[in-house]
Short mmCIF file of C-alpha atoms and ligand atoms in Angstrom, two decimals:
data_model
loop_
_atom_site.label_atom_id
_atom_site.label_comp_id
_atom_site.label_asym_id
_atom_site.label_seq_id
_atom_site.Cartn_x
_atom_site.Cartn_y
_atom_site.Cartn_z
CA UNK L 1 25.96 -202.19 90.28
CA UNK L 2 28.00 -201.83 93.20
CA UNK L 3 24.13 -201.95 95.41
CA UNK L 4 24.12 -205.76 93.69
CA UNK L 5 27.79 -206.65 95.02
CA UNK L 6 26.62 -205.30 98.55
CA UNK L 7 23.41 -206.91 98.76
CA UNK L 8 23.65 -209.64 102.07
CA UNK L 9 22.67 -213.28 100.59
CA UNK L 10 19.39 -215.09 101.81
CA UNK L 11 19.08 -218.48 101.80
CA UNK L 12 16.19 -220.40 102.51
CA UNK L 13 14.43 -223.85 101.55
CA UNK L 14 11.41 -225.66 102.01
CA UNK L 15 10.51 -229.11 102.44
CA UNK L 16 7.76 -230.75 99.32
CA UNK L 17 6.06 -232.65 102.36
CA UNK L 18 2.25 -232.18 101.39
CA UNK L 19 0.28 -229.13 100.41
CA UNK L 20 1.16 -225.92 101.71
CA UNK L 21 -0.88 -224.28 103.99
CA UNK L 22 -1.81 -220.50 105.27
CA UNK L 23 0.27 -221.12 107.73
CA UNK L 24 3.09 -221.73 105.64
CA UNK L 25 2.53 -219.13 103.51
CA UNK L 26 2.31 -216.43 106.62
CA UNK L 27 4.91 -217.66 108.76
CA UNK L 28 7.27 -218.13 105.80
CA UNK L 29 6.48 -217.60 101.89
CA UNK L 30 5.13 -213.87 102.39
CA UNK L 31 8.38 -213.19 104.40
CA UNK L 32 10.41 -214.49 101.63
CA UNK L 33 8.86 -212.05 99.09
CA UNK L 34 9.54 -209.53 101.33
CA UNK L 35 13.08 -210.01 101.27
CA UNK L 36 13.28 -210.71 97.88
CA UNK L 37 13.26 -207.23 97.32
CA UNK L 38 16.17 -206.38 99.70
CA UNK L 39 18.40 -209.33 99.20
CA UNK L 40 20.37 -211.47 96.76
CA UNK L 41 18.01 -214.31 97.66
CA UNK L 42 18.49 -218.28 96.89
CA UNK L 43 15.45 -220.28 97.36
CA UNK L 44 15.24 -224.09 97.34
CA UNK L 45 12.71 -226.67 97.21
CA UNK L 46 14.05 -229.09 99.58
CA UNK L 47 13.63 -232.03 98.67
CA UNK L 48 16.40 -234.78 99.75
CA UNK L 49 15.22 -233.39 103.08
CA UNK L 50 11.81 -235.00 102.34
CA UNK L 51 12.78 -238.85 101.76
CA UNK L 52 13.89 -239.13 105.41
CA UNK L 53 10.52 -239.97 105.55
CA UNK L 54 9.26 -242.62 103.90
CA UNK L 55 7.75 -240.80 100.60
CA UNK L 56 5.52 -242.55 97.95
CA UNK L 57 7.06 -241.68 94.36
CA UNK L 58 4.27 -240.11 92.31
CA UNK L 59 3.02 -238.30 95.47
CA UNK L 60 6.49 -236.93 95.69
CA UNK L 61 6.68 -235.85 92.66
CA UNK L 62 3.72 -234.17 92.47
CA UNK L 63 4.51 -232.17 95.81
CA UNK L 64 7.91 -231.07 94.29
CA UNK L 65 6.38 -229.73 91.71
CA UNK L 66 3.52 -228.04 93.22
CA UNK L 67 5.63 -226.43 96.06
CA UNK L 68 8.11 -225.06 92.83
CA UNK L 69 5.01 -223.74 91.21
CA UNK L 70 4.19 -221.90 94.92
CA UNK L 71 7.27 -220.16 94.65
CA UNK L 72 6.44 -218.77 91.40
CA UNK L 73 2.74 -217.73 92.27
CA UNK L 74 3.76 -215.60 95.38
CA UNK L 75 5.48 -213.54 92.75
CA UNK L 76 9.36 -215.04 94.08
CA UNK L 77 10.86 -213.67 90.64
CA UNK L 78 12.75 -216.46 89.32
CA UNK L 79 15.44 -213.83 87.31
CA UNK L 80 15.83 -211.71 90.07
CA UNK L 81 16.32 -214.60 92.53
CA UNK L 82 17.76 -218.13 91.88
CA UNK L 83 15.03 -220.32 92.60
CA UNK L 84 15.78 -224.52 92.49
CA UNK L 85 15.35 -228.04 93.63
CA UNK L 86 18.00 -229.20 96.25
CA UNK L 87 18.40 -232.71 94.33
CA UNK L 88 19.28 -230.79 91.04
CA UNK L 89 22.45 -229.59 92.25
CA UNK L 90 24.38 -232.22 93.02
CA UNK L 91 27.29 -230.33 95.22
CA UNK L 92 24.38 -230.20 98.34
CA UNK L 93 25.20 -234.31 98.85
CA UNK L 94 28.53 -233.80 98.25
CA UNK L 95 29.65 -231.14 100.67
CA UNK L 96 27.00 -232.74 102.84
CA UNK L 97 29.02 -236.12 102.91
CA UNK L 98 32.35 -234.19 103.62
CA UNK L 99 30.47 -232.13 106.22
CA UNK L 100 29.34 -235.58 107.90
CA UNK L 101 32.87 -236.69 108.55
CA UNK L 102 33.52 -232.89 110.68
CA UNK L 103 30.24 -233.49 112.69
CA UNK L 104 30.13 -235.29 115.79
CA UNK L 105 27.66 -237.96 116.42
CA UNK L 106 26.88 -236.61 120.39
CA UNK L 107 25.91 -233.03 118.24
CA UNK L 108 23.35 -234.66 116.48
CA UNK L 109 22.54 -236.99 119.07
CA UNK L 110 20.84 -233.51 121.09
CA UNK L 111 18.82 -232.42 118.13
CA UNK L 112 15.18 -231.97 119.49
CA UNK L 113 13.88 -232.75 115.97
CA UNK L 114 15.80 -235.53 115.77
CA UNK L 115 14.49 -237.10 118.77
CA UNK L 116 10.96 -235.99 118.20
CA UNK L 117 10.72 -237.27 114.61
CA UNK L 118 12.52 -241.02 116.00
CA UNK L 119 9.44 -241.09 118.17
CA UNK L 120 7.24 -240.24 115.40
CA UNK L 121 8.28 -242.57 112.89
CA UNK L 122 9.59 -245.16 115.25
CA UNK L 123 9.80 -248.00 111.99
CA UNK L 124 11.95 -245.78 110.39
CA UNK L 125 14.87 -244.08 112.42
CA UNK L 126 16.90 -243.99 109.04
CA UNK L 127 20.80 -242.50 108.93
CA UNK L 128 19.64 -239.83 106.79
CA UNK L 129 16.86 -238.67 110.01
CA UNK L 130 20.05 -238.63 111.87
CA UNK L 131 22.44 -236.53 109.58
CA UNK L 132 19.52 -234.36 107.97
CA UNK L 133 21.15 -231.20 110.10
CA UNK L 134 24.05 -231.93 108.34
CA UNK L 135 22.85 -231.49 104.63
CA UNK L 136 20.63 -228.47 105.69
CA UNK L 137 24.33 -226.89 106.81
CA UNK L 138 25.35 -228.11 103.03
CA UNK L 139 22.61 -226.03 101.89
CA UNK L 140 23.32 -222.90 103.70
CA UNK L 141 27.22 -222.94 103.18
CA UNK L 142 27.76 -223.62 99.65
CA UNK L 143 25.99 -220.27 98.90
CA UNK L 144 28.04 -218.49 101.29
CA UNK L 145 24.68 -217.18 102.53
CA UNK L 146 24.67 -214.33 105.07
CA UNK L 147 21.37 -214.51 106.46
CA UNK L 148 18.75 -217.51 106.76
CA UNK L 149 15.00 -217.11 107.71
CA UNK L 150 14.30 -219.98 110.21
CA UNK L 151 11.49 -220.84 112.70
CA UNK L 152 12.00 -221.48 115.91
CA UNK L 153 11.57 -225.18 114.98
CA UNK L 154 14.98 -224.54 112.91
CA UNK L 155 17.02 -222.51 115.17
CA UNK L 156 18.68 -225.63 115.98
CA UNK L 157 19.96 -226.65 112.76
CA UNK L 158 21.13 -223.20 111.96
CA UNK L 159 23.44 -223.30 115.58
CA UNK L 160 24.95 -226.12 114.54
CA UNK L 161 25.74 -225.20 110.80
CA UNK L 162 27.26 -222.50 112.66
CA UNK L 163 29.31 -224.53 114.84
CA UNK L 164 30.18 -226.64 111.74
CA UNK L 165 31.31 -224.05 109.49
CA UNK L 166 33.42 -222.60 112.55
CA UNK L 167 35.09 -225.62 112.95
CA UNK L 168 35.79 -226.07 109.08
CA UNK L 169 37.19 -222.67 109.26
CA UNK L 170 39.65 -223.18 112.28
CA UNK L 171 41.41 -225.96 110.37
CA UNK L 172 41.33 -224.95 106.46
CA UNK L 173 40.98 -221.29 106.72
CA UNK L 174 38.36 -218.80 105.56
CA UNK L 175 36.43 -221.04 103.54
CA UNK L 176 32.81 -220.46 104.54
CA UNK L 177 30.53 -217.12 105.56
CA UNK L 178 29.22 -217.79 109.07
CA UNK L 179 25.37 -217.59 108.69
CA UNK L 180 22.87 -215.58 110.80
CA UNK L 181 19.52 -216.22 111.82
CA UNK L 182 17.64 -213.40 110.04
CA UNK L 183 14.50 -212.00 112.18
CA UNK L 184 12.19 -210.80 110.29
CA UNK L 185 9.46 -208.19 111.29
CA UNK L 186 6.59 -210.52 113.49
CA UNK L 187 7.44 -213.93 111.83
CA UNK L 188 3.80 -215.17 111.91
CA UNK L 189 3.54 -217.89 114.08
CA UNK L 190 -0.35 -219.43 112.77
CA UNK L 191 -1.91 -221.37 115.03
CA UNK L 192 -5.19 -224.11 114.17
CA UNK L 193 -8.08 -223.02 113.87
CA UNK L 194 -9.72 -226.37 115.34
CA UNK L 195 -6.66 -226.05 118.19
CA UNK L 196 -5.62 -222.40 118.76
CA UNK L 197 -3.01 -224.18 121.46
CA UNK L 198 -1.09 -225.65 118.46
CA UNK L 199 0.56 -224.62 115.39
CA UNK L 200 -1.45 -224.89 112.16
CA UNK L 201 -0.28 -228.37 110.52
CA UNK L 202 -0.72 -229.79 107.07
CA UNK L 203 -0.63 -233.14 108.99
CA UNK L 204 -3.26 -232.46 111.58
CA UNK L 205 -6.24 -235.10 110.67
CA UNK L 206 -8.77 -232.70 111.17
CA UNK L 207 -9.40 -230.71 107.69
CA UNK L 208 -11.30 -227.80 109.46
CA UNK L 209 -7.87 -227.03 111.58
CA UNK L 210 -5.81 -225.53 108.40
CA UNK L 211 -6.51 -223.52 105.40
CA UNK L 212 -4.31 -224.86 102.27
CA UNK L 213 -3.32 -222.63 100.21
CA UNK L 214 -4.96 -223.80 97.32
CA UNK L 215 -8.78 -224.19 99.26
CA UNK L 216 -11.47 -222.17 97.42
CA UNK L 217 -12.72 -219.20 98.96
CA UNK L 218 -16.26 -220.97 100.04
CA UNK L 219 -14.13 -223.77 102.21
CA UNK L 220 -11.65 -220.90 103.55
CA UNK L 221 -15.26 -218.85 105.05
CA UNK L 222 -16.29 -221.93 106.10
CA UNK L 223 -13.42 -223.29 108.04
CA UNK L 224 -13.42 -219.43 109.07
CA UNK L 225 -16.94 -219.88 110.46
CA UNK L 226 -16.48 -222.85 112.47
CA UNK L 227 -12.72 -221.88 113.91
CA UNK L 228 -12.66 -222.02 118.04
CA UNK L 229 -13.08 -219.49 119.56
CA UNK L 230 -13.90 -218.49 122.97
CA UNK L 231 -17.25 -217.06 124.75
CA UNK L 232 -16.63 -213.23 125.23
CA UNK L 233 -17.73 -211.75 121.72
CA UNK L 234 -14.95 -209.60 122.31
CA UNK L 235 -12.24 -208.63 119.25
CA UNK L 236 -9.37 -207.96 121.25
CA UNK L 237 -6.20 -209.55 121.97
CA UNK L 238 -5.48 -210.54 125.50
CA UNK L 239 -3.97 -213.31 127.32
CA UNK L 240 -6.29 -216.97 126.92
CA UNK L 241 -8.00 -215.67 124.22
CA UNK L 242 -6.13 -218.15 121.80
CA UNK L 243 -9.01 -218.49 119.35
CA UNK L 244 -8.96 -214.72 118.78
CA UNK L 245 -5.28 -214.26 118.79
CA UNK L 246 -4.79 -216.21 116.18
CA UNK L 247 -7.61 -214.45 113.96
CA UNK L 248 -6.38 -211.25 114.24
CA UNK L 249 -2.89 -212.44 113.54
CA UNK L 250 -4.02 -213.36 110.92
CA UNK L 251 -6.05 -210.66 109.73
CA UNK L 252 -3.36 -208.03 110.35
CA UNK L 253 -1.02 -210.78 108.82
CA UNK L 254 -2.74 -210.47 105.39
CA UNK L 255 -4.38 -206.95 105.04
CA UNK L 256 -1.46 -205.24 107.08
CA UNK L 257 -3.34 -203.62 109.44
CA UNK L 258 -1.87 -203.38 112.90
CA UNK L 259 -3.69 -204.86 115.96
CA UNK L 260 -4.91 -201.41 117.22
CA UNK L 261 -6.46 -200.98 113.96
CA UNK L 262 -8.05 -204.38 113.71
CA UNK L 263 -9.83 -204.14 116.91
CA UNK L 264 -11.17 -200.72 116.26
CA UNK L 265 -12.51 -202.04 113.21
CA UNK L 266 -14.26 -204.67 114.56
CA UNK L 267 -15.31 -202.95 118.21
CA UNK L 268 -18.29 -204.55 119.11
CA UNK L 269 -18.79 -207.00 116.35
CA UNK L 270 -19.74 -210.27 116.69
CA UNK L 271 -17.51 -213.41 116.24
CA UNK L 272 -19.74 -214.31 113.63
CA UNK L 273 -19.02 -210.91 111.37
CA UNK L 274 -15.33 -211.01 112.67
CA UNK L 275 -14.82 -214.38 111.79
CA UNK L 276 -16.46 -214.54 107.80
CA UNK L 277 -14.27 -210.99 107.62
CA UNK L 278 -11.37 -213.11 108.19
CA UNK L 279 -12.36 -215.62 105.95
CA UNK L 280 -12.65 -213.04 102.99
CA UNK L 281 -9.95 -211.23 103.42
CA UNK L 282 -7.40 -214.89 103.44
CA UNK L 283 -9.74 -215.67 100.07
CA UNK L 284 -9.27 -212.63 98.67
CA UNK L 285 -5.31 -213.05 99.23
CA UNK L 286 -4.91 -216.76 98.23
CA UNK L 287 -7.06 -215.68 94.82
CA UNK L 288 -4.47 -214.59 92.52
CA UNK L 289 -1.85 -216.85 94.12
CA UNK L 290 -3.86 -220.06 93.21
CA UNK L 291 -4.69 -218.36 89.61
CA UNK L 292 -0.58 -217.98 89.25
CA UNK L 293 0.12 -221.83 90.52
CA UNK L 294 -3.06 -222.90 88.24
CA UNK L 295 -1.05 -221.31 85.55
CA UNK L 296 2.37 -222.92 86.23
CA UNK L 297 1.66 -225.88 86.92
CA UNK L 298 -0.48 -226.63 83.73
CA UNK L 299 2.55 -225.17 81.72
CA UNK L 300 5.02 -228.43 82.31
CA UNK L 301 7.42 -226.95 79.71
CA UNK L 302 7.21 -223.79 80.97
CA UNK L 303 7.76 -224.76 85.01
CA UNK L 304 11.15 -227.23 83.68
CA UNK L 305 12.33 -224.12 81.56
CA UNK L 306 12.52 -222.39 85.50
CA UNK L 307 13.74 -224.94 87.65
CA UNK L 308 16.44 -225.92 84.94
CA UNK L 309 17.71 -222.47 85.03
CA UNK L 310 17.48 -221.93 88.78
CA UNK L 311 19.77 -225.47 88.83
CA UNK L 312 21.74 -224.14 86.43
CA UNK L 313 22.99 -220.93 88.24
CA UNK L 314 22.63 -222.68 92.04
CA UNK L 315 25.00 -224.79 90.40
CA UNK L 316 27.70 -222.53 89.39
CA UNK L 317 27.74 -220.84 92.39
CA UNK L 318 27.66 -223.95 94.65
CA UNK L 319 30.68 -225.82 92.80
CA UNK L 320 32.90 -222.79 93.71
CA UNK L 321 32.38 -223.69 97.39
CA UNK L 322 32.32 -227.39 96.65
CA UNK L 323 35.86 -227.03 94.79
CA UNK L 324 37.67 -224.80 97.53
CA UNK L 325 36.59 -227.57 99.89
CA UNK L 326 37.67 -230.49 98.20
CA UNK L 327 40.93 -228.95 97.55
CA UNK L 328 41.30 -227.90 101.46
CA UNK L 329 40.66 -231.28 102.73
CA UNK L 330 43.22 -232.67 99.92
CA UNK L 331 41.42 -234.34 97.34
CA UNK L 332 42.29 -234.17 93.70
CA UNK L 333 39.64 -232.18 92.68
N1 LIG Z 1 14.79 -228.08 107.77
C1 LIG Z 1 14.02 -227.15 107.09
C2 LIG Z 1 12.61 -226.94 107.25
O1 LIG Z 1 12.17 -228.35 107.50
C3 LIG Z 1 14.29 -226.48 105.60
C4 LIG Z 1 15.42 -226.64 104.97
C5 LIG Z 1 16.54 -227.32 104.51
C6 LIG Z 1 16.33 -225.55 104.70
N2 LIG Z 1 17.48 -226.78 104.51
C7 LIG Z 1 17.87 -225.43 104.67
C8 LIG Z 1 15.94 -223.97 105.99
C9 LIG Z 1 18.17 -224.72 104.57
C10 LIG Z 1 16.71 -222.90 105.89
C11 LIG Z 1 17.97 -223.62 105.56
O2 LIG Z 1 11.85 -225.99 107.36
#
């Protein structure tokens, strides 16, 4: 099919570092779902990246399977897309080693995420944390991805991926496709409900600051009721109204309504009522996801069948690129 061949390839990965939040869903996963209609998509659970921070094995295993089940729960089609676990495809680690030798210490030393994380985990500044962007480059370059949707915090890592790829191509010829950042329409940045100047994060100590994707309806509504706003009683986006701005963004992203429509809908309406509407809209969006998540999580054999199949399709593509790289460098492959 000509149109299958000409579709651009998108690659992205998500780390299984804990229970996912509404922020992960609206900021990244919902876009994955939208892209999967128009592009040839490969999505992975980046479990290898996660051990740059020490993990408790049983919990880690659970988070990996939860995250994979969530990809299915948001209706990413495992047949149309390739969905897999990064550690199931050994080419990622293999290419990462080779690319390590084409990446300069100084380049990695400039990565802001490395600086931040080495401060946050000062007792475990391991070499993996340092070379993390090289593994990410391997994830992307193995599949000759054209487009990579990334949030602001990963932009620098995509830049270094492009630098590594161009350097390699300069030496050995056209081996890698140079990936571009995918700028989605409104990559919604969802803020904390308790402190709307901070990004919503599952690692926040205050559980009321985030909505977990698996929170039940009552919990979701309670958290929105407690969301920090202002004293104006005006449902309108404006500078300084960070709490309300955030709630409007959430409401629009979930319902597909525009900001103008939303402001009109809630004209003259108090915050209590607006918060309830946001909570209900979010709970309604999450309910079918939770139902499918539970379905896949209960059926271990089915889940395994899907990630194994994804890995074998990913491996086929990955090994083609890896083989090329190994031969170019001079290995007897
Ligand atoms: N580092 C990314 C994050 O934490 C996850 C990731 C790993 C990724 N490999 C990738 C994202 C490749 C895009 C492409 O969010």
